[in-house]
Amino acid sequence: MAEYFKLHPQHPQPRSIQRIAAALREGAVMLYPTDTVYAIGCDVTHKQAVERVRHIKRLSNDKPLTFLCPSLSQIAQYAQVSDPAYRLMRRLIPGPFTFLLPATKLVPRLVMEPKRKTTGIRVPDSAICQALLAELGNPIVSTSAKLGRDPIGSLEVGFDPAADWEEGGIFTAEEMRQLEKQVDLIVDDEAPYRAQVSTVIDLTGPEPLLVRAGLGYKQVADLQWAKEPGN
């Protein structure tokens, strides 16, 4: 039976945050709210926990996993960040944006894209996520808790920016019952279980590339660099 934590969305209880972080260090897998999807997560450095997340999501090892960092300075520890990429990210974070970047040696192989050696990183605009990151001291895996097709963990390309940025929804009771049996912790902020994806921006090339339109898309849609795949 998963341990349940009800947290205030803006002022999460410190004792609960400490207990959750302690469990994550030991390899716990959790369901938790972010500023985009309701997510499945774990300590990115705990190999067995990452493997469990992949098993729950039925993701093969060639599918990269997004993870959360608390700030731009920590992103620079896990990814190679060019000056233009730094300036762009500084304008957008924290928020619902996933940045694809060349991974450093600190990124576990189970998380990165194996061929390109890239990784997806987010800085969430969420008090709960930020509190957990600060207490844990490591990045946290963040993959959509929606079973089946995974819009976050697999970083799929091909979404229609004009239509898909508003897609989302909530989880059914049956979906939650399935997940509750497979995780160790459930974090609840008393909001509807969100399933809206982040906007994904590829910063691995000479120019930024809009890979997927999600939450926050309107914030970047008018920027000159916001080229869609194939354009």
Coordinates of C-alpha atoms in Angstrom, one line a residue:
M1 CA 0.0 0.0 0.0
A2 CA 1.5 3.4 -1.0
E3 CA 2.1 5.9 1.7
Y4 CA -0.1 9.0 1.1
F5 CA 1.0 12.6 1.7
K6 CA -1.4 15.6 1.4
L7 CA 0.7 18.8 0.8
H8 CA -0.3 22.4 0.6
P9 CA 0.4 23.5 -3.0
Q10 CA 2.1 26.7 -2.1
H11 CA 3.5 26.0 1.4
P12 CA 4.3 22.2 1.5
Q13 CA 4.8 20.9 5.1
P14 CA 8.5 20.6 5.8
R15 CA 8.2 17.3 7.8
S16 CA 6.4 15.6 4.9
I17 CA 8.9 16.9 2.4
Q18 CA 11.7 15.5 4.6
R19 CA 10.0 12.1 4.8
I20 CA 9.4 11.9 1.0
A21 CA 12.9 12.9 0.2
A22 CA 14.3 10.3 2.6
A23 CA 12.2 7.6 0.9
L24 CA 13.4 8.8 -2.5
R25 CA 17.0 8.4 -1.4
E26 CA 16.2 4.8 -0.5
G27 CA 14.8 4.1 -4.0
A28 CA 11.1 4.9 -3.6
V29 CA 8.9 5.7 -6.6
M30 CA 6.2 8.3 -6.3
L31 CA 3.2 9.8 -7.9
Y32 CA 3.4 13.6 -7.6
P33 CA 2.0 16.8 -9.0
T34 CA 4.1 19.2 -11.2
D35 CA 3.2 22.4 -13.0
T36 CA 2.3 20.3 -16.0
V37 CA 1.4 16.6 -15.7
Y38 CA 0.7 14.5 -12.6
A39 CA 4.0 12.5 -12.8
I40 CA 5.8 9.3 -11.8
G41 CA 9.1 10.1 -10.3
C42 CA 12.2 9.0 -8.4
D43 CA 15.7 10.1 -7.5
V44 CA 17.4 10.3 -10.9
T45 CA 20.6 8.8 -9.4
H46 CA 19.0 5.7 -8.0
K47 CA 19.3 3.0 -10.7
Q48 CA 16.8 0.5 -9.4
A49 CA 14.2 3.3 -8.9
V50 CA 14.7 4.5 -12.5
E51 CA 14.3 0.9 -13.8
R52 CA 11.0 0.6 -11.8
V53 CA 9.7 3.8 -13.4
R54 CA 10.6 2.4 -16.9
H55 CA 8.8 -0.8 -16.0
I56 CA 5.6 1.0 -14.9
K57 CA 5.6 3.1 -18.0
R58 CA 6.7 0.1 -20.2
L59 CA 9.5 2.2 -21.7
S60 CA 12.4 0.7 -23.4
N61 CA 15.9 1.8 -22.5
D62 CA 16.3 3.8 -25.8
K63 CA 13.5 6.2 -24.7
P64 CA 14.9 9.1 -22.7
L65 CA 13.3 10.3 -19.4
T66 CA 12.9 13.9 -18.5
F67 CA 14.0 15.1 -15.1
L68 CA 13.5 18.1 -12.9
C69 CA 16.2 20.5 -11.7
P70 CA 15.6 23.4 -9.2
S71 CA 17.5 26.1 -11.1
L72 CA 19.5 27.0 -14.2
S73 CA 22.7 26.7 -12.3
Q74 CA 22.0 23.0 -11.6
I75 CA 21.1 22.4 -15.2
A76 CA 24.6 23.4 -16.1
Q77 CA 25.9 20.5 -14.0
Y78 CA 23.9 18.0 -16.0
A79 CA 24.0 19.5 -19.5
Q80 CA 26.2 21.5 -21.8
V81 CA 24.7 24.9 -22.0
S82 CA 25.8 27.3 -24.7
D83 CA 25.5 31.1 -24.1
P84 CA 22.5 31.5 -26.4
A85 CA 20.8 28.5 -24.8
Y86 CA 21.5 30.0 -21.3
R87 CA 20.0 33.3 -22.3
L88 CA 16.9 31.6 -23.7
M89 CA 16.3 29.4 -20.7
R90 CA 16.8 32.3 -18.3
R91 CA 13.8 34.0 -20.0
L92 CA 11.5 30.9 -19.7
I93 CA 12.3 29.2 -16.4
P94 CA 10.7 28.3 -14.1
G95 CA 7.9 27.1 -16.1
P96 CA 6.3 24.3 -18.3
F97 CA 9.3 23.9 -20.7
T98 CA 11.5 20.9 -21.3
F99 CA 14.9 21.6 -22.8
L100 CA 16.8 19.0 -24.8
L101 CA 20.5 19.5 -24.2
P102 CA 23.8 17.6 -24.6
A103 CA 24.2 15.5 -21.4
T104 CA 27.2 15.6 -19.2
K105 CA 28.8 12.6 -17.5
L106 CA 26.6 13.2 -14.4
V107 CA 23.5 12.1 -16.3
P108 CA 22.8 8.4 -15.8
R109 CA 22.7 6.3 -19.0
L110 CA 19.2 5.0 -18.0
V111 CA 17.9 8.6 -18.3
M112 CA 19.6 10.0 -21.4
E113 CA 18.9 9.4 -25.1
P114 CA 21.6 6.7 -25.8
K115 CA 22.5 7.6 -29.4
R116 CA 22.6 11.4 -29.3
K117 CA 23.7 11.5 -25.6
T118 CA 21.1 14.2 -24.9
T119 CA 18.8 14.7 -22.0
G120 CA 15.5 16.5 -21.3
I121 CA 15.5 18.9 -18.3
R122 CA 12.8 21.0 -16.7
V123 CA 12.8 23.7 -14.0
P124 CA 9.2 23.5 -12.6
D125 CA 7.2 26.4 -11.4
S126 CA 5.9 24.3 -8.5
A127 CA 6.4 24.9 -4.8
I128 CA 6.1 21.2 -4.0
C129 CA 8.6 20.2 -6.7
Q130 CA 11.0 22.9 -5.7
A131 CA 10.8 21.8 -2.0
L132 CA 11.4 18.2 -2.9
L133 CA 14.4 19.1 -5.1
A134 CA 15.9 21.2 -2.4
E135 CA 15.5 18.6 0.3
L136 CA 16.7 15.7 -1.9
G137 CA 19.6 17.4 -3.4
N138 CA 19.3 15.4 -6.7
P139 CA 17.2 15.9 -9.8
I140 CA 13.9 14.0 -9.9
V141 CA 12.6 12.0 -12.8
S142 CA 9.3 13.4 -14.2
T143 CA 7.4 11.2 -16.6
S144 CA 3.6 11.5 -17.2
A145 CA 1.5 9.3 -15.0
K146 CA -0.8 8.6 -17.9
L147 CA -0.3 4.9 -18.9
G148 CA 0.2 3.9 -22.5
R149 CA 1.4 6.6 -24.9
D150 CA 3.8 8.8 -22.9
P151 CA 4.0 12.5 -24.0
I152 CA 6.7 13.4 -21.6
G153 CA 9.0 10.4 -21.0
S154 CA 9.4 9.5 -24.6
L155 CA 9.6 13.1 -25.8
E156 CA 7.5 12.3 -28.9
V157 CA 7.7 14.6 -31.9
G158 CA 4.8 15.4 -34.3
F159 CA 2.3 17.2 -32.1
D160 CA 0.3 19.9 -33.8
P161 CA 1.2 23.2 -32.1
A162 CA -2.0 24.8 -33.2
A163 CA -4.2 22.1 -31.5
D164 CA -2.2 20.1 -29.0
W165 CA -0.9 22.6 -26.5
E166 CA -4.2 22.6 -24.7
E167 CA -4.6 18.9 -24.7
G168 CA -4.6 17.2 -21.3
G169 CA -7.3 16.1 -18.9
I170 CA -7.5 14.3 -15.7
F171 CA -6.9 10.7 -14.6
T172 CA -9.7 8.3 -14.1
A173 CA -10.3 6.4 -10.8
E174 CA -9.3 3.2 -12.5
E175 CA -6.0 4.6 -13.8
M176 CA -5.2 5.8 -10.3
R177 CA -6.0 2.4 -8.8
Q178 CA -3.6 0.8 -11.2
L179 CA -0.8 3.2 -10.3
E180 CA -1.4 3.1 -6.6
K181 CA -0.4 -0.6 -6.6
Q182 CA 2.9 0.1 -8.3
V183 CA 4.3 3.1 -6.4
D184 CA 5.5 3.6 -2.9
L185 CA 4.4 7.2 -2.3
I186 CA 1.5 9.4 -3.4
V187 CA 1.8 13.1 -3.2
D188 CA -1.5 15.0 -3.4
D189 CA -1.9 18.8 -3.6
E190 CA -5.8 18.5 -3.7
A191 CA -5.9 19.7 -7.3
P192 CA -7.3 17.7 -10.3
Y193 CA -4.8 15.2 -11.6
R194 CA -3.3 17.1 -14.5
A195 CA -2.2 15.6 -17.8
Q196 CA -1.1 18.6 -19.8
V197 CA 2.3 18.3 -21.3
S198 CA 5.2 20.7 -21.4
T199 CA 6.5 22.6 -24.4
V200 CA 9.7 20.9 -25.6
I201 CA 12.6 22.9 -27.1
D202 CA 15.6 21.3 -28.6
L203 CA 18.8 23.3 -27.8
T204 CA 21.3 20.8 -29.1
G205 CA 21.8 22.4 -32.5
P206 CA 22.9 25.8 -33.7
E207 CA 19.4 27.2 -33.4
P208 CA 16.6 26.3 -31.0
L209 CA 13.9 24.0 -32.4
L210 CA 10.4 23.7 -31.2
V211 CA 9.9 19.9 -30.9
R212 CA 6.5 19.8 -29.2
A213 CA 3.9 22.4 -28.3
G214 CA 2.4 22.1 -24.8
L215 CA 1.7 24.3 -21.9
G216 CA 3.6 27.6 -22.3
Y217 CA 3.4 27.4 -26.1
K218 CA 1.8 30.8 -26.5
Q219 CA 4.7 32.3 -24.5
V220 CA 7.2 31.2 -27.2
A221 CA 5.0 30.9 -30.4
D222 CA 5.8 34.5 -31.6
L223 CA 9.6 34.2 -31.0
Q224 CA 11.6 34.1 -34.2
W225 CA 13.5 31.0 -33.3
A226 CA 10.4 28.9 -32.7
K227 CA 10.8 26.7 -35.8
E228 CA 8.8 23.6 -36.0
P229 CA 10.2 20.2 -37.0
G230 CA 10.7 20.0 -40.8
N231 CA 10.7 23.8 -41.3

